[in-house]
Amino acid sequence: MRNMSKKPVITIGREYGAGGRTVAKALSRAFDIPWYDRDFVKMTSEDSGYTVDEINRDGEEISSRTKLIDAIFSNASYTSAHDAIFNAQRKEIVKLAANAPCIIVGRCSNVVLREANIPSFDIFLYGSLEFRMKRAAELGENKDMDLQKYVEQRDVYRSNYYKTYTKKSMGDYHDYDICVDMSSVGTEKGIEMIISALKGILE
């Protein structure tokens, strides 16, 4: 991270259930800058022609089966929905970050901005399975699926997505300015640590 203004562009990568939205909201309040996660989907939909449902389904996760199918059919004339949506989201990420300080959750935004030569402070949040299962239970997104299986599946899908579009492994500390084990320090302390690190850099 270099040449950052007094109000930063921040990216948050995270394991499922590690508290990405919670941290984004807290940083938004602390630095008085907007944050983008699910509302980002609507913006991408308006500019890309894909529906919100399509982007929610294909916009940040890739199953192992889908990854295999894309690999089989990959050629110069084939573009998967994942590829098209990723390209649309990449344009939105660059546009948002180039215009004003903001916080962007997920979607390979740390690498996207690096490739666009836009300075950012890149965070990765992770935690024990037990910690993240507790958070997942509160979210209730697993429906009828076993909670542990659901959390592990979401991690695999996000990891596949990150690997596909960055050629890197999600969670590798080389790709971030700070990595925080939220299960070890707790959500509140983790947020305090991140804010302190950012203020130290910006002073």
XYZ file of N, CA, C and O in Angstrom:
812
model
N 0.846 -1.189 0.000
C 0.000 0.000 0.000
C 0.880 1.237 0.000
O 1.732 1.393 0.866
N 0.716 2.144 -0.978
C 1.550 3.328 -1.092
C 0.711 4.554 -1.473
O -0.320 4.435 -2.093
N 1.220 5.727 -1.074
C 0.619 6.994 -1.505
C -0.877 7.087 -1.210
O -1.657 7.552 -2.019
N -1.288 6.628 -0.044
C -2.704 6.667 0.301
C -3.086 8.035 0.850
O -2.324 8.657 1.580
N -4.257 8.509 0.458
C -4.745 9.792 0.938
C -5.206 9.667 2.382
O -5.191 8.588 2.962
N -5.630 10.796 2.956
C -6.053 10.786 4.353
C -7.311 9.959 4.583
O -7.579 9.529 5.682
N -8.104 9.782 3.554
C -9.210 8.831 3.636
C -8.907 7.694 2.666
O -8.696 7.940 1.473
N -8.891 6.475 3.143
C -8.374 5.371 2.336
C -9.417 4.643 1.503
O -10.614 4.740 1.742
N -8.914 3.905 0.514
C -9.698 2.859 -0.127
C -9.330 1.569 0.597
O -8.151 1.243 0.751
N -10.332 0.862 1.074
C -10.118 -0.338 1.882
C -10.788 -1.527 1.206
O -11.920 -1.419 0.734
N -10.104 -2.662 1.155
C -10.735 -3.894 0.686
C -10.753 -4.901 1.831
O -9.835 -4.930 2.661
N -11.801 -5.701 1.867
C -11.934 -6.722 2.910
C -12.185 -8.078 2.267
O -13.245 -8.319 1.686
N -11.199 -8.954 2.351
C -11.382 -10.351 1.986
C -11.715 -11.119 3.251
O -11.315 -10.719 4.347
N -12.435 -12.230 3.118
C -12.836 -12.906 4.360
C -13.281 -14.338 4.094
O -13.800 -14.666 3.048
N -13.080 -15.161 5.114
C -13.720 -16.461 5.140
C -15.186 -16.251 5.492
O -15.553 -15.240 6.107
N -16.013 -17.210 5.099
C -17.432 -17.073 5.391
C -17.654 -17.090 6.901
O -17.155 -17.949 7.624
N -18.407 -16.098 7.382
C -18.727 -16.020 8.800
C -17.686 -15.314 9.649
O -17.813 -15.274 10.874
N -16.651 -14.743 9.013
C -15.592 -14.077 9.777
C -15.932 -12.631 10.114
O -15.192 -11.983 10.858
N -17.025 -12.109 9.579
C -17.485 -10.784 9.974
C -17.138 -9.661 9.017
O -16.962 -8.513 9.443
N -17.087 -9.958 7.733
C -16.726 -8.940 6.751
C -17.628 -7.723 6.758
O -17.151 -6.570 6.773
N -18.939 -7.944 6.775
C -19.870 -6.808 6.760
C -19.811 -6.029 8.072
O -19.925 -4.799 8.082
N -19.652 -6.746 9.189
C -19.565 -6.076 10.492
C -18.362 -5.146 10.537
O -18.454 -3.997 10.987
N -17.228 -5.628 10.059
C -16.015 -4.811 10.037
C -16.173 -3.651 9.065
O -15.786 -2.515 9.366
N -16.755 -3.904 7.908
C -16.955 -2.841 6.919
C -17.805 -1.713 7.499
O -17.490 -0.523 7.320
N -18.882 -2.053 8.188
C -19.751 -1.039 8.794
C -18.986 -0.213 9.826
O -19.130 1.015 9.891
N -18.178 -0.893 10.638
C -17.423 -0.193 11.682
C -16.385 0.743 11.081
O -16.207 1.881 11.546
N -15.693 0.304 10.042
C -14.695 1.154 9.389
C -15.364 2.325 8.670
O -14.820 3.426 8.618
N -16.537 2.074 8.126
C -17.296 3.133 7.469
C -17.623 4.254 8.457
O -17.486 5.441 8.138
N -18.035 3.867 9.657
C -18.334 4.861 10.693
C -17.060 5.581 11.147
O -17.057 6.799 11.336
N -15.978 4.818 11.312
C -14.738 5.384 11.841
C -14.101 6.392 10.888
O -13.529 7.403 11.323
N -14.203 6.136 9.590
C -13.522 6.986 8.612
C -14.488 7.799 7.742
O -14.059 8.527 6.852
N -15.784 7.640 8.015
C -16.816 8.397 7.297
C -16.702 8.214 5.783
O -16.659 9.175 5.016
N -16.637 6.961 5.375
C -16.596 6.630 3.954
C -17.611 5.504 3.686
O -17.903 4.711 4.580
N -18.144 5.421 2.481
C -19.156 4.398 2.191
C -18.545 3.008 2.061
O -17.358 2.859 1.756
N -19.380 1.993 2.301
C -18.921 0.620 2.097
C -19.883 -0.080 1.148
O -21.069 0.237 1.076
N -19.343 -1.031 0.393
C -20.115 -1.717 -0.635
C -19.970 -3.229 -0.495
O -18.868 -3.759 -0.417
N -21.124 -3.882 -0.458
C -21.148 -5.343 -0.481
C -22.349 -5.772 -1.304
O -22.288 -5.844 -2.521
N -23.493 -5.984 -0.678
C -24.660 -6.447 -1.426
C -25.248 -5.369 -2.325
O -25.797 -5.673 -3.388
N -25.157 -4.084 -1.910
C -25.651 -3.012 -2.763
C -24.804 -2.884 -4.027
O -25.262 -2.361 -5.047
N -23.590 -3.390 -3.957
C -22.708 -3.414 -5.116
C -23.313 -4.269 -6.237
O -23.100 -4.009 -7.416
N -24.081 -5.278 -5.856
C -24.725 -6.159 -6.831
C -25.693 -5.382 -7.709
O -25.730 -5.562 -8.929
N -26.472 -4.510 -7.104
C -27.436 -3.718 -7.870
C -26.731 -2.814 -8.871
O -27.165 -2.659 -10.012
N -25.631 -2.219 -8.449
C -24.874 -1.339 -9.334
C -24.326 -2.111 -10.528
O -24.369 -1.638 -11.665
N -23.811 -3.314 -10.269
C -23.285 -4.140 -11.351
C -24.397 -4.554 -12.299
O -24.218 -4.582 -13.520
N -25.554 -4.868 -11.740
C -26.693 -5.278 -12.558
C -27.110 -4.165 -13.508
O -27.362 -4.402 -14.692
N -27.163 -2.950 -13.006
C -27.600 -1.815 -13.825
C -26.655 -1.562 -14.997
O -27.078 -1.164 -16.079
N -25.363 -1.821 -14.802
C -24.376 -1.527 -15.845
C -24.064 -2.713 -16.748
O -23.497 -2.531 -17.821
N -24.407 -3.934 -16.300
C -23.987 -5.121 -17.056
C -25.104 -5.799 -17.841
O -24.846 -6.522 -18.801
N -26.356 -5.604 -17.392
C -27.462 -6.306 -18.037
C -27.799 -7.617 -17.367
O -28.823 -8.236 -17.666
N -26.959 -8.089 -16.444
C -27.270 -9.298 -15.681
C -28.232 -8.940 -14.555
O -28.195 -7.833 -14.013
N -29.095 -9.872 -14.207
C -30.050 -9.619 -13.138
C -29.363 -9.718 -11.781
O -28.282 -10.310 -11.648
N -30.014 -9.152 -10.776
C -29.496 -9.239 -9.409
C -29.382 -10.695 -8.983
O -28.399 -11.091 -8.347
N -30.370 -11.513 -9.319
C -30.339 -12.932 -8.953
C -29.148 -13.641 -9.599
O -28.488 -14.477 -8.963
N -28.873 -13.325 -10.859
C -27.743 -13.948 -11.551
C -26.421 -13.555 -10.905
O -25.524 -14.396 -10.724
N -26.298 -12.307 -10.530
C -25.054 -11.845 -9.909
C -24.904 -12.422 -8.507
O -23.809 -12.819 -8.098
N -26.001 -12.483 -7.758
C -25.946 -13.103 -6.430
C -25.536 -14.568 -6.512
O -24.805 -15.080 -5.666
N -26.002 -15.234 -7.560
C -25.710 -16.663 -7.710
C -24.285 -16.916 -8.204
O -23.612 -17.824 -7.739
N -23.827 -16.092 -9.143
C -22.560 -16.369 -9.817
C -21.472 -15.336 -9.549
O -20.369 -15.459 -10.079
N -21.761 -14.333 -8.722
C -20.877 -13.186 -8.648
C -19.692 -13.257 -7.728
O -18.816 -12.407 -7.792
N -19.589 -14.235 -6.829
C -18.423 -14.281 -5.957
C -18.043 -15.699 -5.545
O -17.097 -15.892 -4.785
N -18.738 -16.674 -6.047
C -18.455 -18.048 -5.663
C -18.532 -18.954 -6.878
O -19.376 -18.761 -7.760
N -17.634 -19.944 -6.922
C -17.626 -20.911 -8.006
C -17.518 -22.305 -7.403
O -16.566 -22.601 -6.673
N -18.488 -23.173 -7.703
C -18.428 -24.540 -7.212
C -17.369 -25.308 -7.985
O -16.968 -24.928 -9.090
N -16.908 -26.412 -7.416
C -15.911 -27.243 -8.095
C -16.462 -27.792 -9.401
O -15.744 -27.905 -10.399
N -17.752 -28.120 -9.433
C -18.383 -28.646 -10.652
C -18.397 -27.584 -11.751
O -18.068 -27.850 -12.912
N -18.779 -26.354 -11.384
C -18.799 -25.272 -12.360
C -17.406 -24.964 -12.869
O -17.198 -24.704 -14.058
N -16.429 -25.010 -11.965
C -15.040 -24.766 -12.347
C -14.586 -25.786 -13.391
O -13.909 -25.441 -14.362
N -14.981 -27.038 -13.199
C -14.614 -28.102 -14.141
C -15.282 -27.888 -15.486
O -14.649 -28.004 -16.540
N -16.575 -27.541 -15.466
C -17.307 -27.315 -16.715
C -16.694 -26.156 -17.500
O -16.488 -26.235 -18.710
N -16.370 -25.067 -16.798
C -15.757 -23.922 -17.469
C -14.416 -24.309 -18.084
O -14.064 -23.854 -19.172
N -13.656 -25.143 -17.373
C -12.352 -25.564 -17.885
C -12.506 -26.419 -19.145
O -11.748 -26.289 -20.103
N -13.507 -27.286 -19.166
C -13.733 -28.165 -20.315
C -14.093 -27.362 -21.556
O -13.612 -27.618 -22.656
N -14.950 -26.354 -21.367
C -15.443 -25.582 -22.509
C -14.625 -24.331 -22.795
O -14.956 -23.566 -23.692
N -13.565 -24.123 -22.014
C -12.773 -22.912 -22.178
C -12.078 -22.872 -23.536
O -11.345 -23.764 -23.906
N -12.362 -21.822 -24.288
C -11.672 -21.569 -25.555
C -11.850 -20.105 -25.916
O -12.478 -19.343 -25.180
N -11.313 -19.712 -27.031
C -11.303 -18.290 -27.389
C -12.703 -17.716 -27.562
O -12.908 -16.512 -27.400
N -13.677 -18.541 -27.920
C -15.023 -18.032 -28.190
C -15.996 -18.262 -27.041
O -17.151 -17.877 -27.133
N -15.520 -18.867 -25.962
C -16.413 -19.202 -24.839
C -16.186 -18.242 -23.680
O -15.055 -18.040 -23.231
N -17.264 -17.623 -23.219
C -17.214 -16.772 -22.037
C -18.317 -17.222 -21.086
O -19.492 -17.170 -21.435
N -17.934 -17.682 -19.900
C -18.935 -18.139 -18.935
C -19.622 -16.941 -18.297
O -19.136 -15.807 -18.350
N -20.775 -17.208 -17.678
C -21.476 -16.144 -16.958
C -20.596 -15.611 -15.838
O -20.589 -14.402 -15.560
N -19.844 -16.499 -15.187
C -18.937 -16.062 -14.127
C -17.931 -15.044 -14.655
O -17.663 -14.025 -14.015
N -17.361 -15.330 -15.832
C -16.364 -14.431 -16.412
C -16.979 -13.059 -16.721
O -16.391 -12.013 -16.422
N -18.147 -13.080 -17.339
C -18.801 -11.830 -17.716
C -19.168 -11.006 -16.487
O -18.984 -9.777 -16.462
N -19.671 -11.674 -15.459
C -20.053 -10.967 -14.239
C -18.812 -10.451 -13.513
O -18.799 -9.332 -12.993
N -17.751 -11.243 -13.491
C -16.513 -10.781 -12.859
C -15.992 -9.525 -13.555
O -15.597 -8.550 -12.899
N -16.000 -9.531 -14.872
C -15.521 -8.365 -15.619
C -16.374 -7.134 -15.340
O -15.862 -6.013 -15.225
N -17.687 -7.345 -15.220
C -18.589 -6.234 -14.903
C -18.313 -5.697 -13.499
O -18.268 -4.481 -13.271
N -18.116 -6.617 -12.548
C -17.835 -6.202 -11.175
C -16.471 -5.525 -11.073
O -16.307 -4.559 -10.321
N -15.509 -6.005 -11.831
C -14.182 -5.389 -11.818
C -14.269 -3.925 -12.260
O -13.639 -3.041 -11.658
N -15.051 -3.653 -13.296
C -15.222 -2.280 -13.764
C -15.850 -1.404 -12.679
O -15.456 -0.246 -12.487
N -16.838 -1.963 -11.970
C -17.491 -1.204 -10.899
C -16.520 -0.920 -9.758
O -16.503 0.183 -9.190
N -15.714 -1.921 -9.399
C -14.737 -1.750 -8.315
C -13.760 -0.630 -8.647
O -13.495 0.255 -7.831
N -13.210 -0.658 -9.843
C -12.250 0.359 -10.270
C -12.906 1.737 -10.308
O -12.323 2.731 -9.867
N -14.129 1.796 -10.819
C -14.839 3.077 -10.905
C -15.088 3.661 -9.517
O -14.853 4.858 -9.294
N -15.542 2.842 -8.595
C -15.809 3.315 -7.244
C -14.542 3.809 -6.566
O -14.515 4.894 -5.984
N -13.487 2.998 -6.636
C -12.244 3.329 -5.937
C -11.522 4.511 -6.568
O -10.823 5.257 -5.879
N -11.676 4.683 -7.861
C -11.010 5.790 -8.554
C -11.689 7.122 -8.257
O -11.044 8.175 -8.289
N -12.987 7.068 -7.945
C -13.749 8.301 -7.745
C -13.652 8.863 -6.333
O -13.665 10.078 -6.142
N -13.585 7.973 -5.332
C -13.595 8.448 -3.948
C -13.186 7.327 -3.003
O -13.314 6.144 -3.336
N -12.707 7.680 -1.793
C -12.410 6.658 -0.789
C -13.648 5.815 -0.490
O -14.770 6.338 -0.445
N -13.450 4.532 -0.279
C -14.577 3.638 -0.005
C -14.054 2.324 0.557
O -12.846 2.100 0.627
N -14.983 1.468 0.951
C -14.666 0.129 1.452
C -15.387 -0.870 0.565
O -16.596 -0.761 0.346
N -14.657 -1.848 0.055
C -15.241 -2.855 -0.825
C -15.019 -4.229 -0.210
O -13.885 -4.600 0.105
N -16.101 -4.967 -0.039
C -16.039 -6.287 0.582
C -15.960 -7.363 -0.500
O -16.840 -7.455 -1.363
N -14.909 -8.189 -0.456
C -14.785 -9.347 -1.333
C -14.536 -9.035 -2.786
O -14.000 -7.994 -3.151
N -14.896 -9.994 -3.648
C -14.846 -9.862 -5.108
C -13.446 -9.594 -5.658
O -13.270 -8.891 -6.636
N -12.438 -10.169 -4.981
C -11.036 -10.037 -5.437
C -10.616 -8.578 -5.537
O -9.712 -8.229 -6.306
N -11.265 -7.704 -4.789
C -11.049 -6.264 -4.951
C -9.617 -5.846 -4.652
O -9.113 -4.884 -5.251
N -8.928 -6.542 -3.743
C -7.536 -6.188 -3.463
C -6.660 -6.343 -4.700
O -5.876 -5.453 -5.046
N -6.818 -7.451 -5.410
C -6.016 -7.695 -6.606
C -6.488 -6.825 -7.768
O -5.676 -6.308 -8.539
N -7.796 -6.665 -7.896
C -8.344 -5.816 -8.962
C -7.763 -4.405 -8.872
O -7.323 -3.823 -9.875
N -7.736 -3.836 -7.671
C -7.234 -2.475 -7.512
C -5.719 -2.411 -7.693
O -5.199 -1.429 -8.238
N -5.031 -3.436 -7.262
C -3.577 -3.470 -7.468
C -3.250 -3.459 -8.957
O -2.349 -2.756 -9.408
N -3.993 -4.247 -9.717
C -3.761 -4.298 -11.161
C -4.127 -2.980 -11.843
O -3.590 -2.644 -12.898
N -5.049 -2.223 -11.231
C -5.451 -0.923 -11.766
C -4.582 0.217 -11.227
O -4.843 1.383 -11.531
N -3.571 -0.135 -10.423
C -2.663 0.860 -9.834
C -3.387 1.861 -8.941
O -3.050 3.052 -8.912
N -4.410 1.367 -8.218
C -5.129 2.202 -7.253
C -4.742 1.740 -5.855
O -5.010 0.599 -5.479
N -4.075 2.585 -5.056
C -3.637 2.183 -3.715
C -4.821 1.807 -2.828
O -5.865 2.462 -2.853
N -4.645 0.771 -2.039
C -5.697 0.351 -1.114
C -5.069 -0.303 0.108
O -3.936 -0.781 0.061
N -5.821 -0.289 1.193
C -5.430 -1.008 2.411
C -6.222 -2.303 2.411
O -7.456 -2.290 2.469
N -5.522 -3.425 2.333
C -6.162 -4.719 2.101
C -6.175 -5.572 3.364
O -5.126 -5.842 3.959
N -7.378 -5.979 3.744
C -7.607 -6.724 4.985
C -8.089 -8.131 4.649
O -8.864 -8.319 3.714
N -7.640 -9.116 5.447
C -8.223 -10.465 5.344
C -8.652 -10.914 6.727
O -7.883 -10.853 7.687
N -9.905 -11.345 6.820
C -10.477 -11.815 8.077
C -10.672 -13.320 8.031
O -11.183 -13.851 7.055
N -10.275 -13.999 9.104
C -10.474 -15.442 9.173
C -10.767 -15.834 10.615
O -10.777 -14.988 11.515
N -11.042 -17.092 10.837
C -11.345 -17.537 12.191
C -11.566 -19.027 12.242
O -11.640 -19.706 11.211
N -11.671 -19.539 13.440
C -11.912 -20.969 13.619
C -13.278 -21.339 13.044
O -14.168 -20.493 12.922
N -13.432 -22.602 12.708
C -14.707 -23.074 12.176
C -15.825 -22.859 13.188
O -16.930 -22.445 12.823
N -15.548 -23.115 14.458
C -16.567 -22.962 15.497
C -17.047 -21.518 15.584
O -18.255 -21.253 15.686
N -16.119 -20.572 15.552
C -16.458 -19.151 15.605
C -17.327 -18.769 14.425
O -18.349 -18.076 14.569
N -16.956 -19.223 13.257
C -17.669 -18.833 12.043
C -19.019 -19.547 11.920
O -19.967 -19.003 11.358
N -19.116 -20.749 12.466
C -20.408 -21.447 12.481
C -21.415 -20.705 13.358
O -22.603 -20.643 13.033
N -20.931 -20.143 14.454
C -21.820 -19.380 15.330
C -22.392 -18.180 14.594
O -23.589 -17.891 14.671
N -21.529 -17.489 13.863
C -21.973 -16.339 13.078
C -22.915 -16.791 11.969
O -23.933 -16.139 11.698
N -22.594 -17.898 11.324
C -23.432 -18.422 10.249
C -24.822 -18.786 10.759
O -25.829 -18.590 10.065
N -24.889 -19.314 11.978
C -26.186 -19.647 12.567
C -27.033 -18.399 12.748
O -28.258 -18.422 12.547
N -26.399 -17.290 13.102
C -27.118 -16.026 13.267
C -27.635 -15.514 11.923
O -28.732 -14.961 11.845
N -26.848 -15.718 10.866
C -27.256 -15.270 9.538
C -28.389 -16.125 8.978
O -29.243 -15.632 8.244
N -28.385 -17.414 9.303
C -29.459 -18.313 8.882
C -29.546 -18.536 7.390
O -30.617 -18.834 6.859
N -28.422 -18.457 6.688
C -28.437 -18.606 5.233
C -28.329 -20.060 4.783
O -28.483 -20.353 3.595
N -28.065 -20.951 5.709
C -27.865 -22.365 5.347
C -29.165 -23.108 5.074
O -29.152 -24.211 4.503
N -30.297 -22.531 5.472
C -31.601 -23.164 5.281
C -31.608 -24.577 5.872
O -31.414 -24.741 7.052
N -31.792 -25.616 5.043
C -31.875 -26.981 5.573
C -30.535 -27.710 5.556
O -30.445 -28.856 5.990
N -29.482 -27.062 5.065
C -28.188 -27.726 4.981
C -27.495 -27.743 6.339
O -27.614 -26.796 7.123
N -26.792 -28.834 6.636
C -25.994 -28.920 7.853
C -25.077 -27.698 7.941
O -24.413 -27.332 6.963
N -25.038 -27.061 9.105
C -24.351 -25.782 9.255
C -22.855 -25.888 8.956
O -22.298 -25.056 8.229
N -22.209 -26.896 9.489
C -20.776 -27.041 9.238
C -20.494 -27.273 7.760
O -19.581 -26.659 7.189
N -21.271 -28.122 7.147
C -21.098 -28.391 5.722
C -21.310 -27.127 4.905
O -20.577 -26.866 3.934
N -22.283 -26.321 5.302
C -22.582 -25.094 4.577
C -21.413 -24.112 4.654
O -21.006 -23.538 3.627
N -20.869 -23.913 5.848
C -19.746 -22.988 6.018
C -18.543 -23.461 5.213
O -17.890 -22.670 4.515
N -18.246 -24.742 5.286
C -17.104 -25.286 4.553
C -17.311 -25.158 3.045
O -16.369 -24.869 2.305
N -18.546 -25.373 2.587
C -18.843 -25.246 1.167
C -18.666 -23.815 0.690
O -18.073 -23.563 -0.373
N -19.150 -22.865 1.460
C -18.999 -21.457 1.081
C -17.524 -21.061 1.002
O -17.123 -20.292 0.128
N -16.718 -21.586 1.903
C -15.285 -21.315 1.861
C -14.658 -21.849 0.582
O -13.836 -21.173 -0.056
N -15.031 -23.066 0.208
C -14.490 -23.670 -1.010
C -14.894 -22.861 -2.232
O -14.079 -22.579 -3.122
N -16.159 -22.463 -2.289
C -16.652 -21.699 -3.442
C -15.935 -20.359 -3.565
O -15.552 -19.937 -4.668
N -15.752 -19.669 -2.440
C -15.051 -18.386 -2.477
C -13.579 -18.573 -2.865
O -13.014 -17.771 -3.612
N -12.978 -19.630 -2.339
C -11.586 -19.922 -2.663
C -11.414 -20.219 -4.152
O -10.454 -19.752 -4.794
N -12.348 -20.979 -4.712
C -12.315 -21.271 -6.150
C -12.412 -19.995 -6.972
O -11.702 -19.816 -7.963
N -13.305 -19.114 -6.557
C -13.505 -17.845 -7.259
C -12.225 -17.015 -7.237
O -11.775 -16.503 -8.275
N -11.645 -16.877 -6.059
C -10.434 -16.077 -5.912
C -9.291 -16.654 -6.740
O -8.563 -15.928 -7.424
N -9.144 -17.973 -6.696
C -8.082 -18.646 -7.448
C -8.295 -18.481 -8.950
O -7.337 -18.241 -9.705
N -9.534 -18.584 -9.391
C -9.840 -18.474 -10.820
C -9.479 -17.115 -11.379
O -8.894 -17.010 -12.460
N -9.782 -16.060 -10.635
C -9.630 -14.712 -11.184
C -8.385 -13.960 -10.731
O -8.100 -12.872 -11.246
N -7.619 -14.522 -9.799
C -6.369 -13.876 -9.393
C -5.159 -14.772 -9.582
O -4.027 -14.288 -9.532
N -5.409 -16.071 -9.765
C -4.330 -17.063 -9.844
C -3.550 -17.139 -8.535
O -2.401 -17.571 -8.497
N -4.200 -16.729 -7.452
C -3.587 -16.747 -6.134
C -4.479 -17.518 -5.167
O -5.645 -17.799 -5.476
N -3.933 -17.824 -4.002
C -4.702 -18.531 -2.983
C -5.319 -17.531 -2.013
O -4.602 -16.669 -1.468
N -6.614 -17.625 -1.810
C -7.293 -16.734 -0.883
C -6.732 -16.899 0.521
O -6.553 -18.010 1.007
N -6.427 -15.786 1.183
C -5.910 -15.836 2.542
C -4.401 -15.819 2.645
O -3.861 -15.763 3.757
N -3.689 -15.839 1.526
C -2.232 -15.751 1.546
C -1.837 -14.366 2.050
O -2.193 -13.353 1.447
N -1.082 -14.322 3.148
C -0.794 -13.032 3.775
C -0.030 -12.079 2.862
O -0.049 -10.861 3.072
N 0.618 -12.590 1.846
C 1.345 -11.726 0.914
C 0.404 -10.757 0.181
O 0.850 -9.711 -0.304
N -0.863 -11.094 0.080
C -1.816 -10.295 -0.690
C -2.534 -9.236 0.137
O -3.406 -8.544 -0.386
N -2.181 -9.122 1.422
C -2.928 -8.223 2.305
C -1.985 -7.392 3.167
O -0.834 -7.768 3.414
N -2.491 -6.254 3.645
C -1.728 -5.427 4.575
C -1.870 -5.918 6.010
O -0.959 -5.743 6.818
N -3.015 -6.513 6.305
C -3.235 -7.045 7.645
C -4.194 -8.233 7.570
O -5.188 -8.187 6.839
N -3.861 -9.294 8.307
C -4.736 -10.467 8.419
C -5.103 -10.621 9.890
O -4.217 -10.564 10.765
N -6.375 -10.815 10.175
C -6.834 -10.852 11.558
C -7.620 -12.131 11.818
O -8.596 -12.428 11.122
N -7.189 -12.874 12.836
C -7.924 -14.049 13.287
C -9.008 -13.561 14.247
O -8.750 -13.309 15.426
N -10.216 -13.416 13.731
C -11.297 -12.834 14.523
C -11.715 -13.739 15.680
O -12.242 -13.256 16.684
N -11.476 -15.026 15.557
C -11.842 -15.942 16.638
C -10.874 -15.841 17.812
O -11.238 -16.137 18.951
N -9.656 -15.400 17.562
C -8.662 -15.264 18.633
C -8.799 -13.947 19.380
O -8.699 -13.901 20.609
N -9.025 -12.871 18.645
C -9.061 -11.552 19.286
C -10.473 -11.076 19.573
O -10.678 -10.166 20.385
N -11.468 -11.671 18.915
C -12.845 -11.231 19.074
C -13.166 -10.109 18.095
O -12.272 -9.382 17.649
N -14.427 -9.976 17.772
C -14.831 -9.011 16.753
C -14.504 -7.579 17.140
O -13.929 -6.819 16.349
N -14.852 -7.177 18.349
C -14.619 -5.787 18.771
C -13.135 -5.449 18.792
O -12.721 -4.393 18.301
N -12.314 -6.333 19.357
C -10.872 -6.090 19.423
C -10.275 -6.113 18.024
O -9.379 -5.307 17.710
N -10.764 -7.009 17.175
C -10.275 -7.058 15.803
C -10.517 -5.748 15.078
O -9.648 -5.238 14.370
N -11.706 -5.190 15.275
C -12.033 -3.900 14.658
C -11.127 -2.805 15.199
O -10.606 -1.968 14.443
N -10.905 -2.791 16.505
C -10.016 -1.794 17.113
C -8.611 -1.885 16.531
O -7.973 -0.858 16.253
N -8.117 -3.108 16.345
C -6.770 -3.308 15.793
C -6.668 -2.758 14.375
O -5.679 -2.105 14.026
N -7.678 -3.024 13.572
C -7.668 -2.561 12.183
C -7.729 -1.043 12.111
O -6.987 -0.409 11.348
N -8.606 -0.440 12.908
C -8.720 1.017 12.929
C -7.391 1.641 13.373
O -6.926 2.636 12.795
N -6.786 1.068 14.400
C -5.506 1.577 14.894
C -4.422 1.481 13.831
O -3.635 2.430 13.649
N -4.388 0.357 13.113
C -3.398 0.188 12.047
C -3.596 1.218 10.949
O -2.627 1.824 10.453
N -4.842 1.454 10.567
C -5.136 2.433 9.520
C -4.771 3.848 9.966
O -4.157 4.611 9.207
N -5.120 4.208 11.189
C -4.800 5.545 11.676
C -3.287 5.759 11.748
O -2.784 6.845 11.437
N -2.562 4.700 12.127
C -1.113 4.796 12.180
C -0.491 5.051 10.827
O 0.482 5.793 10.688
N -1.065 4.471 9.798
C -0.566 4.655 8.426
C -0.928 6.024 7.882
O -0.149 6.679 7.182
N -2.129 6.503 8.230
C -2.629 7.745 7.652
C -2.073 8.992 8.333
O -2.138 10.081 7.770
N -1.534 8.838 9.549
C -1.018 10.010 10.284
C 0.266 10.520 9.644
O 1.064 9.760 9.134
